[in-house]
Coordinates of C-alpha atoms in Angstrom, one line a residue:
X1 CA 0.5 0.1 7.8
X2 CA 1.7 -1.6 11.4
X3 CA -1.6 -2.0 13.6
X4 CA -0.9 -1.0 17.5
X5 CA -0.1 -3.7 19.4
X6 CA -1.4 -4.2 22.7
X7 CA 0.8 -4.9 25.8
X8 CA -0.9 -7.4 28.1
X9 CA -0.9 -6.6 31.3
X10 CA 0.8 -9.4 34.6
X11 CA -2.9 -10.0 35.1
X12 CA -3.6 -11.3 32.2
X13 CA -0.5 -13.2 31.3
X14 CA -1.3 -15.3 34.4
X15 CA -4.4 -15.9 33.7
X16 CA -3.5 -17.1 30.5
X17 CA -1.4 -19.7 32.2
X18 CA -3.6 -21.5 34.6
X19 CA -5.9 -23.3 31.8
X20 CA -2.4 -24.4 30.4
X21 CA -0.3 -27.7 31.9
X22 CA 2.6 -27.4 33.6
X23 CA 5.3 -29.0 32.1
X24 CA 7.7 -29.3 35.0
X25 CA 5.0 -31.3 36.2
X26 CA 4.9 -34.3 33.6
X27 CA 6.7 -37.5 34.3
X28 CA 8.7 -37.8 31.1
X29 CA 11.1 -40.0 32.3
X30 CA 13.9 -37.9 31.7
X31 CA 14.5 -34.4 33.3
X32 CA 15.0 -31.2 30.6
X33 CA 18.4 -30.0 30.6
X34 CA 19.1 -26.4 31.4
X35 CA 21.9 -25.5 29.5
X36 CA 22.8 -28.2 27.2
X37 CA 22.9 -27.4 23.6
X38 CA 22.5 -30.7 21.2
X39 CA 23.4 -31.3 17.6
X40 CA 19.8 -31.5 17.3
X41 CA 17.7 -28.3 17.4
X42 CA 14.6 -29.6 18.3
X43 CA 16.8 -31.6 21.2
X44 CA 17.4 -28.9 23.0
X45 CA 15.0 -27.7 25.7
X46 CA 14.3 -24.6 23.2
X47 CA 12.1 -27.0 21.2
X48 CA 10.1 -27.8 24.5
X49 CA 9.2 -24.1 25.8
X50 CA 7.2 -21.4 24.6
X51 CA 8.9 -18.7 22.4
X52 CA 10.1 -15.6 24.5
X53 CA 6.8 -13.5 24.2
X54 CA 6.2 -10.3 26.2
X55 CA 9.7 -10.0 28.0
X56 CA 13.7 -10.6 27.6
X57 CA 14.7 -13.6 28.6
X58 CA 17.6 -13.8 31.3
X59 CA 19.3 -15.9 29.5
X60 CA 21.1 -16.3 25.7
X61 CA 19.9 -18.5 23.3
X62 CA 22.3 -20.7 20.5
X63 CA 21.6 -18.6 17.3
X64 CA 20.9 -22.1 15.1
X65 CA 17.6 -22.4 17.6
X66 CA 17.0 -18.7 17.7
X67 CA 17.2 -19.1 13.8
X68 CA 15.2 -22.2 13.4
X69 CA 12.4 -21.2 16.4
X70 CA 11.7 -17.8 14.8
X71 CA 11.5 -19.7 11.1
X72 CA 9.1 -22.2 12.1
X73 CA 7.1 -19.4 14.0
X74 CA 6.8 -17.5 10.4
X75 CA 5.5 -20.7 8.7
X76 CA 2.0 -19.8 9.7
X77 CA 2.5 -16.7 7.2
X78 CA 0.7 -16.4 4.2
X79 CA 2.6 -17.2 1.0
X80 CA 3.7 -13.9 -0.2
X81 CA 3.2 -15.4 -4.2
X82 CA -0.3 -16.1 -3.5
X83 CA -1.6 -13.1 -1.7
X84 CA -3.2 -11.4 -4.6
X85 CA -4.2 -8.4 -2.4
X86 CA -1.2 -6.4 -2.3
X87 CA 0.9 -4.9 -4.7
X88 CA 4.2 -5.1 -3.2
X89 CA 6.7 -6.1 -5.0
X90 CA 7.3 -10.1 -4.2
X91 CA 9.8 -11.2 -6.6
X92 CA 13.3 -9.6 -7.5
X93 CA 16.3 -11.2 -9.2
X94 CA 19.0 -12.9 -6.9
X95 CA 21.7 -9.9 -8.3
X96 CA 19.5 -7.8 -6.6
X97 CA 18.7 -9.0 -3.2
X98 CA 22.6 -9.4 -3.3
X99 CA 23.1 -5.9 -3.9
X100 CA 20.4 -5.2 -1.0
X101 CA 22.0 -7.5 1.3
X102 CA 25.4 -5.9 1.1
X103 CA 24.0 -2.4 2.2
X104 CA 22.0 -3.6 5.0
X105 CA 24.8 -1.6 7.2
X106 CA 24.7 1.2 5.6
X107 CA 23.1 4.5 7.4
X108 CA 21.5 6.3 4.4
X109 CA 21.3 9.6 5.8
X110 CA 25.3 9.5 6.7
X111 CA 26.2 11.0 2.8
X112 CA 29.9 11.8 4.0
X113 CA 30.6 8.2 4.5
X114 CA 28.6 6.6 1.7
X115 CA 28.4 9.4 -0.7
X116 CA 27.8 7.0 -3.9
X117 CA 24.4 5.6 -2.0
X118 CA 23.6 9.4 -2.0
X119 CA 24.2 10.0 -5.5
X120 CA 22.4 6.5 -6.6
X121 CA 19.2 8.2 -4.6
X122 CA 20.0 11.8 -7.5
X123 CA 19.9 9.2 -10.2
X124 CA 16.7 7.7 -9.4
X125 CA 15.0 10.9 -9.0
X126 CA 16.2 11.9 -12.5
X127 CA 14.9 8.9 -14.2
X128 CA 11.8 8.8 -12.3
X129 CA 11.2 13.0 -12.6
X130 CA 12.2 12.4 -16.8
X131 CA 9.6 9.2 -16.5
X132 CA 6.9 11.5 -16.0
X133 CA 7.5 14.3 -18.0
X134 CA 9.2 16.9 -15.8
X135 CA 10.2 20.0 -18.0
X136 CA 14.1 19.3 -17.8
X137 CA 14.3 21.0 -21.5
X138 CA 13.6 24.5 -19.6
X139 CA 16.8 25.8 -19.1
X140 CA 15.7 27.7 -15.6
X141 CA 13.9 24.5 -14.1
X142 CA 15.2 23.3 -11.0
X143 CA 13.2 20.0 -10.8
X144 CA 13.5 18.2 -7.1
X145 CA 12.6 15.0 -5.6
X146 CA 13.4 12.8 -2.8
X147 CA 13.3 9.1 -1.9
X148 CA 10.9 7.8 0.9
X149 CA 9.8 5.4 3.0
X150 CA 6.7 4.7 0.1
X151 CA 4.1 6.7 -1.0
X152 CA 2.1 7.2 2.6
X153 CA 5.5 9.6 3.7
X154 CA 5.6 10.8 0.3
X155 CA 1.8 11.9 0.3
X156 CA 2.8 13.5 3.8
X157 CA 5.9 15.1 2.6
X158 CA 3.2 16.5 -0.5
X159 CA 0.5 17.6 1.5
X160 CA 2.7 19.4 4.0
X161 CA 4.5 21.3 1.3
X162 CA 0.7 22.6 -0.4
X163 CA -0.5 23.3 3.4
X164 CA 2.5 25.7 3.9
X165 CA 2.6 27.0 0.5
X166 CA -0.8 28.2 0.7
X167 CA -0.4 29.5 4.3
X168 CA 2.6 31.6 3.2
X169 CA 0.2 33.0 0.4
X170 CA -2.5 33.6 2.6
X171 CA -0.4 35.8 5.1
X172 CA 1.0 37.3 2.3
X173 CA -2.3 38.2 1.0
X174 CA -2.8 39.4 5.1
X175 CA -5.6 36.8 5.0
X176 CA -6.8 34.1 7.5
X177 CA -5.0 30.8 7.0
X178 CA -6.2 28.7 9.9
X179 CA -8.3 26.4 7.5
X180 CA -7.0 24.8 5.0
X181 CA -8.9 22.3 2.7
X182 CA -7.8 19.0 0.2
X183 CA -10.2 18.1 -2.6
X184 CA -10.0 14.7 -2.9
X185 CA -11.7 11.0 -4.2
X186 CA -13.4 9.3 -1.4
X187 CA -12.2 6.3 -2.8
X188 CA -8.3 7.3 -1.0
X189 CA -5.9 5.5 0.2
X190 CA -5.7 5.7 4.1
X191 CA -3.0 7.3 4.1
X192 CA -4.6 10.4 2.6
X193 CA -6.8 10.5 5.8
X194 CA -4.2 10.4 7.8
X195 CA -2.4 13.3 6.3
X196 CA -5.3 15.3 6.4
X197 CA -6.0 14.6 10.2
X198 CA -2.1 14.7 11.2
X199 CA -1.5 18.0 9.7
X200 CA -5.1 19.9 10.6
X201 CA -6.4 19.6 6.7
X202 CA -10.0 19.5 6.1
X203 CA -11.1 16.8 3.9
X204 CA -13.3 18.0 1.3
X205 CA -14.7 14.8 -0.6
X206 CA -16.2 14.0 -4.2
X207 CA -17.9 10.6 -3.3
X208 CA -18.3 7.6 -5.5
X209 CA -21.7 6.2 -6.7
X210 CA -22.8 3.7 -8.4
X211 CA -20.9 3.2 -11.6
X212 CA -19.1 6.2 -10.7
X213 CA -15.4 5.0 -8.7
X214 CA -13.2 7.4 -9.9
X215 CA -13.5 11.6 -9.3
X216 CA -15.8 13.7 -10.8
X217 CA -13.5 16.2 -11.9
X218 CA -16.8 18.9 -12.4
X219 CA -17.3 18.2 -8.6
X220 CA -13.7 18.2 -7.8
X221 CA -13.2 21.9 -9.0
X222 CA -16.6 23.0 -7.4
X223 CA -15.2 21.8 -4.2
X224 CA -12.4 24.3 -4.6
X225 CA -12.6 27.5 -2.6
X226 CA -9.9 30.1 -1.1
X227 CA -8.7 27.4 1.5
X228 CA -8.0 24.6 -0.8
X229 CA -4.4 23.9 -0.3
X230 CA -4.9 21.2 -3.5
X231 CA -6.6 18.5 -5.7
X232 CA -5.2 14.7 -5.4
X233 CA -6.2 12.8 -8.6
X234 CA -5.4 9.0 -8.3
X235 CA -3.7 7.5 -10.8
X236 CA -5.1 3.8 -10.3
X237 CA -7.4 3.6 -7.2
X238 CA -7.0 0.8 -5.1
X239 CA -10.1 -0.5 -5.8
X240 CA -10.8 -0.7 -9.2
X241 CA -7.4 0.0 -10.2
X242 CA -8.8 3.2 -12.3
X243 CA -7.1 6.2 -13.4
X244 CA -8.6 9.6 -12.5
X245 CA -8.9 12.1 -15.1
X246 CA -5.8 14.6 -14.0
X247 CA -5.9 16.1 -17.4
X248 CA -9.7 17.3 -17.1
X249 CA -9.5 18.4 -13.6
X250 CA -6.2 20.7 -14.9
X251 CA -8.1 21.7 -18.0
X252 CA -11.2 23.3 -15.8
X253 CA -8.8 24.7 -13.1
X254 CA -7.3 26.4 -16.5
X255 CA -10.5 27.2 -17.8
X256 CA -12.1 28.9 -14.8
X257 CA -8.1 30.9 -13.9
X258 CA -8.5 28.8 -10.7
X259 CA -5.0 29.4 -8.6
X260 CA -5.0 25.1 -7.4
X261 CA -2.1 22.8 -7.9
X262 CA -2.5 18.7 -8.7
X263 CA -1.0 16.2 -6.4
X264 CA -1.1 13.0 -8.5
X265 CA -1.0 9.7 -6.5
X266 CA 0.8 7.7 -8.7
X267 CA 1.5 5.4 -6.1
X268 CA 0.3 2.1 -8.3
X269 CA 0.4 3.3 -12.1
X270 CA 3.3 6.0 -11.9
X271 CA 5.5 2.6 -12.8
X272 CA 2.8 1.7 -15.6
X273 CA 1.2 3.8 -17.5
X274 CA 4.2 5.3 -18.8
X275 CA 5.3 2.1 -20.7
X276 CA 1.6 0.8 -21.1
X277 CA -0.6 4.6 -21.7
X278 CA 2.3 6.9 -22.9
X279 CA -0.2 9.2 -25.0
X280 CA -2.2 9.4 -21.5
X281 CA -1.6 12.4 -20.0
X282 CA -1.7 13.3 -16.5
X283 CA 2.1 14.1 -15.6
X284 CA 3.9 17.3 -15.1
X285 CA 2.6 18.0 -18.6
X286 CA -0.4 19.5 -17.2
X287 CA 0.8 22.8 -15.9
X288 CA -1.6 22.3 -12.5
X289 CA 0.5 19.4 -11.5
X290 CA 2.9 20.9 -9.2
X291 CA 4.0 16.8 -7.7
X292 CA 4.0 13.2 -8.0
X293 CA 4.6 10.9 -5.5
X294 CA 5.2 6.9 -6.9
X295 CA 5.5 3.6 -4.8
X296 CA 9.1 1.9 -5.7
X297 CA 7.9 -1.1 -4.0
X298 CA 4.7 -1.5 -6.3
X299 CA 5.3 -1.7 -9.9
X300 CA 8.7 -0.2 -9.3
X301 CA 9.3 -4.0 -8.9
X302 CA 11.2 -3.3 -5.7
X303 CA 10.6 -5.0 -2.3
X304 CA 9.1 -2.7 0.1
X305 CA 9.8 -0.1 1.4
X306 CA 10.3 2.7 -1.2
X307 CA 8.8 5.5 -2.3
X308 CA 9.4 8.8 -4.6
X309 CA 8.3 12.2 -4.5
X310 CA 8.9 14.6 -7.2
X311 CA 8.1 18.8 -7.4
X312 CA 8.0 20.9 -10.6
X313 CA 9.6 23.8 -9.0
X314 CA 11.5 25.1 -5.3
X315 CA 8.6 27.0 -5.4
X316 CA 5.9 24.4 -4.6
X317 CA 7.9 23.0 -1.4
X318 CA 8.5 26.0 1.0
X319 CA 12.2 27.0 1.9
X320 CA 10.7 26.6 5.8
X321 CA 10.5 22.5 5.6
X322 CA 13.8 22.4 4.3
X323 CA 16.7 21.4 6.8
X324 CA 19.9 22.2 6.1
X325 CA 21.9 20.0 8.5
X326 CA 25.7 19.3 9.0
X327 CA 26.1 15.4 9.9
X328 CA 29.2 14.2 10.2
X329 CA 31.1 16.8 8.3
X330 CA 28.8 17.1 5.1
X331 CA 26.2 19.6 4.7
X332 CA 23.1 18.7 3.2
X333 CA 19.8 18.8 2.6
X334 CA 17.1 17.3 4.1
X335 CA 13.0 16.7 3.8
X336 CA 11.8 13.9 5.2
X337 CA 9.7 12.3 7.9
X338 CA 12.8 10.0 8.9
X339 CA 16.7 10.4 9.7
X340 CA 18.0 7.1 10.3
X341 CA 17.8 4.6 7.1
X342 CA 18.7 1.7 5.0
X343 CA 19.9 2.5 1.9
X344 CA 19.0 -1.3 0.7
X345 CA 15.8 -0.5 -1.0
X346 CA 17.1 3.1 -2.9
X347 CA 19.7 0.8 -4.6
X348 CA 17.3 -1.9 -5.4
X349 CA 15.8 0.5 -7.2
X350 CA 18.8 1.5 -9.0
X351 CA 19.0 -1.8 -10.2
X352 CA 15.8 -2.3 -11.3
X353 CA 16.0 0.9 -13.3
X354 CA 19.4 -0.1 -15.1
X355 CA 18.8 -3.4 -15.6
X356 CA 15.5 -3.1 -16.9
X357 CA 15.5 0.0 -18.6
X358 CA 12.4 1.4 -20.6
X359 CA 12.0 -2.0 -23.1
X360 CA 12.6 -4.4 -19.4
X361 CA 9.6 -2.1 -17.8
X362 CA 7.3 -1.8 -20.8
X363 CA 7.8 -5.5 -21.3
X364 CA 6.7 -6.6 -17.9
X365 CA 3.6 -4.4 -18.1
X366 CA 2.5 -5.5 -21.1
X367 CA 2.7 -8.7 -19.3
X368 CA 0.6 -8.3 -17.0
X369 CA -1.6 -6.3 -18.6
X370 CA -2.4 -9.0 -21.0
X371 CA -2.8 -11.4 -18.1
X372 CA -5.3 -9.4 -16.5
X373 CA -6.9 -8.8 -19.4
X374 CA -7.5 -12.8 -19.3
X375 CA -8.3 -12.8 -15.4
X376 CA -11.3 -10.5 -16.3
X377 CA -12.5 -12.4 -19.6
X378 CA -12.2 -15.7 -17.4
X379 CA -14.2 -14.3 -14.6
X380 CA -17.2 -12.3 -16.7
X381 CA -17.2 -15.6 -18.1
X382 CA -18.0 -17.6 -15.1
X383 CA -21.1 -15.7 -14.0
X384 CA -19.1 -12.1 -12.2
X385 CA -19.5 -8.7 -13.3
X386 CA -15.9 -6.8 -13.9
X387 CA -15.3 -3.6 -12.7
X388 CA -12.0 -2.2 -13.6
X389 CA -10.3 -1.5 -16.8
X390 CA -8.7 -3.2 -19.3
X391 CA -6.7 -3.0 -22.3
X392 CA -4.5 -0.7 -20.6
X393 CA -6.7 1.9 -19.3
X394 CA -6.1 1.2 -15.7
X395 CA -4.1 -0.9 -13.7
X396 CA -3.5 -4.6 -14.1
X397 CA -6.0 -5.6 -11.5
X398 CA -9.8 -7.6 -12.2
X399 CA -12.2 -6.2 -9.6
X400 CA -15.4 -7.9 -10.1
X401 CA -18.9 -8.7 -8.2
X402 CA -21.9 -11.0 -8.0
X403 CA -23.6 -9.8 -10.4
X404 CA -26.3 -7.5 -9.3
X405 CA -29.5 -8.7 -8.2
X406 CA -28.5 -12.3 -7.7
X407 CA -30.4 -14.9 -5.6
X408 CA -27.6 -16.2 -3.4
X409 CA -27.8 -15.9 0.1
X410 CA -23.7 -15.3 0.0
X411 CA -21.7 -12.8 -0.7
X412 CA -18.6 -11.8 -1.7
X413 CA -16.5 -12.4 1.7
X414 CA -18.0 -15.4 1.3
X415 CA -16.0 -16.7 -1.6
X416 CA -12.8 -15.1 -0.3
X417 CA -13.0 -17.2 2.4
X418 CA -13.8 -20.3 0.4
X419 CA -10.6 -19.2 -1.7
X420 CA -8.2 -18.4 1.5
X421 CA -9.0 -22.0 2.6
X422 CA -7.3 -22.7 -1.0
X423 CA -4.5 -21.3 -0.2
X424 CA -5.2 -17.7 -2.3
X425 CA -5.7 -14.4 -0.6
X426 CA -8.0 -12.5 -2.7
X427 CA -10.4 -10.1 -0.7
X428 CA -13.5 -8.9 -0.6
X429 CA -14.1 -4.8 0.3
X430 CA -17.2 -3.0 1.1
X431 CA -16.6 -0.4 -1.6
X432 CA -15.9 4.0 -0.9
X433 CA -19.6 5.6 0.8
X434 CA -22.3 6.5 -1.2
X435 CA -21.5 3.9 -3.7
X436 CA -24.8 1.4 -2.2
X437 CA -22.9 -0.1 0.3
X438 CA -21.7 -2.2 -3.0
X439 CA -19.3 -5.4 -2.3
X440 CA -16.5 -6.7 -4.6
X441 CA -13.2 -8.8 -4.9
X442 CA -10.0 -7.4 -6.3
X443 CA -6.9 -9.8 -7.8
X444 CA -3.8 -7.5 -8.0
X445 CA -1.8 -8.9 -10.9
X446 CA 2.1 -8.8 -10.2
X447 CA 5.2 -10.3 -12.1
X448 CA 5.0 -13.1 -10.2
X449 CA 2.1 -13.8 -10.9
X450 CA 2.5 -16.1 -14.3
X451 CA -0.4 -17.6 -16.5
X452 CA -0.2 -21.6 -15.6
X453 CA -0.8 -19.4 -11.6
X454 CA -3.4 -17.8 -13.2
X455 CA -5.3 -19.9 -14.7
X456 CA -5.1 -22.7 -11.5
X457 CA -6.9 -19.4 -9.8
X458 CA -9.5 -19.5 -12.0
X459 CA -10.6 -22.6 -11.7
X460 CA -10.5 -22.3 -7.6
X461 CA -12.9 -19.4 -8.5
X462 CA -15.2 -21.8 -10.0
X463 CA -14.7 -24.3 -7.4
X464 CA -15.7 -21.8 -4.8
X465 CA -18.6 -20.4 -6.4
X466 CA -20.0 -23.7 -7.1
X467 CA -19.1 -25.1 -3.4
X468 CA -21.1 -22.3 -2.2
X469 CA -23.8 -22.8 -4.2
X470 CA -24.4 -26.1 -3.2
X471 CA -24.8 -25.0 0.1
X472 CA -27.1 -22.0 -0.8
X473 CA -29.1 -25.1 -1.6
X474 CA -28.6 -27.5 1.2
X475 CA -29.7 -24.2 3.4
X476 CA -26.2 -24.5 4.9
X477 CA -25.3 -20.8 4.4
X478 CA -26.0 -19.2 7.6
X479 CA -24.2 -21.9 9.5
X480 CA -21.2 -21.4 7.2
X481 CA -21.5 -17.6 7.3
X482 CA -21.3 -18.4 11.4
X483 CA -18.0 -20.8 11.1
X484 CA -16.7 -17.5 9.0
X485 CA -16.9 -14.9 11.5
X486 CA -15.5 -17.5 14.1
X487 CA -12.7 -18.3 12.6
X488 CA -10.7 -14.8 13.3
X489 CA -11.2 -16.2 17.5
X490 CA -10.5 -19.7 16.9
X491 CA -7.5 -18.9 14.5
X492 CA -6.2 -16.4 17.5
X493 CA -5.5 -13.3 14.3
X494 CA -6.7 -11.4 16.8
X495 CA -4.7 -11.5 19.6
X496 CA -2.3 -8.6 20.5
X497 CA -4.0 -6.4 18.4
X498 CA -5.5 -3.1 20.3
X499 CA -9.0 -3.0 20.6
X500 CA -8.9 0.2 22.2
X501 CA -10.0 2.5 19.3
X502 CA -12.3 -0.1 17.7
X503 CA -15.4 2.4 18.1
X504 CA -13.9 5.7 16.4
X505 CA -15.7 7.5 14.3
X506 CA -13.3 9.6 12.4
X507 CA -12.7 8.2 9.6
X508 CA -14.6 6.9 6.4
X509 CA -14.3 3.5 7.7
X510 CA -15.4 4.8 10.9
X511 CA -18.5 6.6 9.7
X512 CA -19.5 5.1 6.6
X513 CA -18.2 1.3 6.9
X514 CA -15.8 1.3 3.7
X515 CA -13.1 -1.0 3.8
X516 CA -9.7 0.1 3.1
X517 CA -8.4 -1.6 0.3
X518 CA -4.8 -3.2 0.8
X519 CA -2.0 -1.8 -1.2

């Protein structure tokens, strides 16, 4: 998710220069050449201006400095590696990014000129649709599926097809079909929000409580009514890394001859439960699950960005978002909230999927299961209270919390910041409303992320805790709490970013204060 930048006005760009020196002014005893270009990058008078910020220059630049300027600019990054809130995909083999490289050039969309590409997208959906169970032994099935930018187009491209699908039945029906509704986990993704709001959805939420992070699926199917377009069950909230119960929410819809398809977001565990939960079921086995959507760039072990959506049946994704289109001499088509696009990440994922296979992927998983298995015993074990699942029955993540009712005077955000000035980026999220405004900390576990790493985090967590302690007894909190919320000014994170919408009040952030988690 790109934030909107904010384009600074003349004003304020000279304002911004008069409490800087002039450097034309400075007696350095040697003029700075204009166009001179020196074996030496930082010899050129490159290394002595300001980066190009807010408009063109006039003039070219040697691509070594452009190169070299833009490099050292990215150095204040993060280390991908140790940004243990995301789960994009930070490691991939150098076959791979080779593979990826060589098809930077290559205009997905054109399938006349690079019709292998195309068929490498068919492939993929085939594995991925046989991954989760779609009935290919049914003679008459016609399984589809497409590849995305990730699971947020995906989740649009879904929601769009249920919207319309129900409209067509209400009109049908010679019914009203102005308001359409989504059941859904208050604990969603952003990107559900938005797809509710972008395409004039009401969003009908079963909130979280305490103890509760997941869907009710009793609640869920009370919500239901003649304008629900459908049900999203997540498998592996970003929080707690949990997986809904699909299979009870299709079981009641059964039960009570409710007419409601299943949209699973198996944006984080559509890559792992398969190889690590294969008896659990909450794929196109259900007969309510009508489409999956899954994040390539997660635990598809892919770089970002990729995603997959997959639909039982033609009938589930309306004829009317369909575009037939003739580009370039090849008919084809299309579904998508894009034209124009790299194939590099589709055949990433090709690779991934042949070079793994089923034993690579279960491997991996099991991995990283048992590491986070080890995360969470190590943490309980220092003093936290664990939240998500182990032993397979949810993602490989460790949420955890001060444990309730503690004396400290800090909090989590407190301890994330102690452990970003380590280096680690492990945050700290107001949890979903209605769950007590309730605080916790989340480490994503990805293949990169090995034992000897983990355990050197553990002990940071112990450092941290005990750091802060110290100075919940010295009666230093409050001023550190102070240098905390400072340091987003001082650091300058802040600028360029549009403050404009700061105050809405839309959305669940906007009215209840939850944090979205990263994905």
């Amino acid at each position: 998710m790109v934030h909107l930048g904010k384009v600074p006005t003349t004003k304020e760009l000279e304002d911004k220069k008069k409490d800087l020196p002039d450097i034309n002014g400075l007696d350095l005893g040697a003029p700075i050449g204009q166009d001179e270009f020196t074996a030496s990058v930082y010899g050129s008078r490159y290394a002595a201006i300001d980066l190009p910020k807010h408009e063109m220059p006039e003039d070219e630049m040697p691509r070594e400095v452009a190169y070299r300027m833009i490099k050292d600019d990215l150095t204040l990054d993060g280390t991908p590696t140790l940004n243990l809130a995301s789960f994009v995909t930070t490691y991939m083999e150098e076959e791979a990014e080779k593979l990826m490289v060589e098809a930077f050039s290559k205009n997905f969309i054109d399938y006349e000129e690079y019709p292998v590409s195309a068929d490498i997208q068919n492939r993929c959906v085939s594995m991925i649709a046989r991954l989760f169970n779609a009935p290919v032994n049914d003679e008459e099935a016609q399984i589809m599926g497409t590849s995305t930018i990730g699971s947020s187009e995906a989740i649009m491209l879904a929601t769009l097809a249920m919207k319309k699908r129900w409209q067509n039945q209400r009109r049908a029906e010679g019914k009203d079909a102005s308001r359409p509704n989504i059941v859904m986990n208050s604990a969603v993704q952003v990107c559900w929000e938005k797809a509710a709001r972008y395409f004039d959805v009401e969003e009908k939420y079963v909130y979280c409580e305490e103890g509760r992070y997941v869907i009710d699926p009793e609640q869920a199917v009370d919500l239901v009514d003649e304008n629900t377009i459908g049900i999203c069950s997540i498998l592996g909230t970003t929080y707690t890394g949990e997986y809904e119960d699909t299979k009870k929410i299709n079981d009641l819809l059964v039960e009570r001859n409710i007419d409601c398809p299943i949209h699973v977001d198996a944006a984080s565990g559509g890559f792992v439960a398969p190889f690590v939960n294969p008896n659990l079921e909450w794929d196109f086995r259900l007969e309510k699950v009508v489409s999956i959507n899954v994040s390539g760039h997660k635990y598809g072990l892919v770089y970002p960005g990729v995603g997959w959506v997959v639909w039982r049946d033609p009938k589930y994704l309306p004829k009317e978002l369909i575009f037939n289109i003739n580009y370039l001499g090849a008919d084809q088509a299309s579904f998508t909230l894009n034209f124009s696009r790299g194939a590099s990440q589709v055949i990433g994922q090709y690779y991934q999927l042949i070079r793994l296979g089923k034993k690579g992927y279960r491997s991996i998983m099991m991995n990283l299961t048992r590491t986070s298995d080890y995360l969470a015993a190590s943490v309980e074990k220092l003093g936290f209270e664990v939240m998500s699942q182990g032993h397979g029955n949810g993602l490989p993540l460790v949420a955890f919390r001060l444990k309730p009712g503690h004396k400290h005077n800090f909090d989590e955000f407190a301890i994330a910041h102690q452990l970003r000035e380590r280096g680690w980026v492990v945050p700290a999220y107001t949890m979903a409303p209605h769950a007590s405004k309730l605080k916790m900390m989340r480490v994503v576990v990805r293949e990169d992320f090995s034992r000897s790493r983990c355990d050197a985090l553990i002990t940071d967590i112990g450092l941290a805790y005990k750091e802060l302690c110290k100075l919940d007894e010295n009666d230093l909190i409050k001023p550190y709490q102070e240098h905390i919320k400072s340091q987003h000014k001082r650091s300058g994170k802040n600028k360029g970013m549009n403050d404009y919408f700061t105050d809405e009040k839309h959305s669940l952030q906007g009215k209840h204060g939850k944090t979205h988690a990263v994905c």
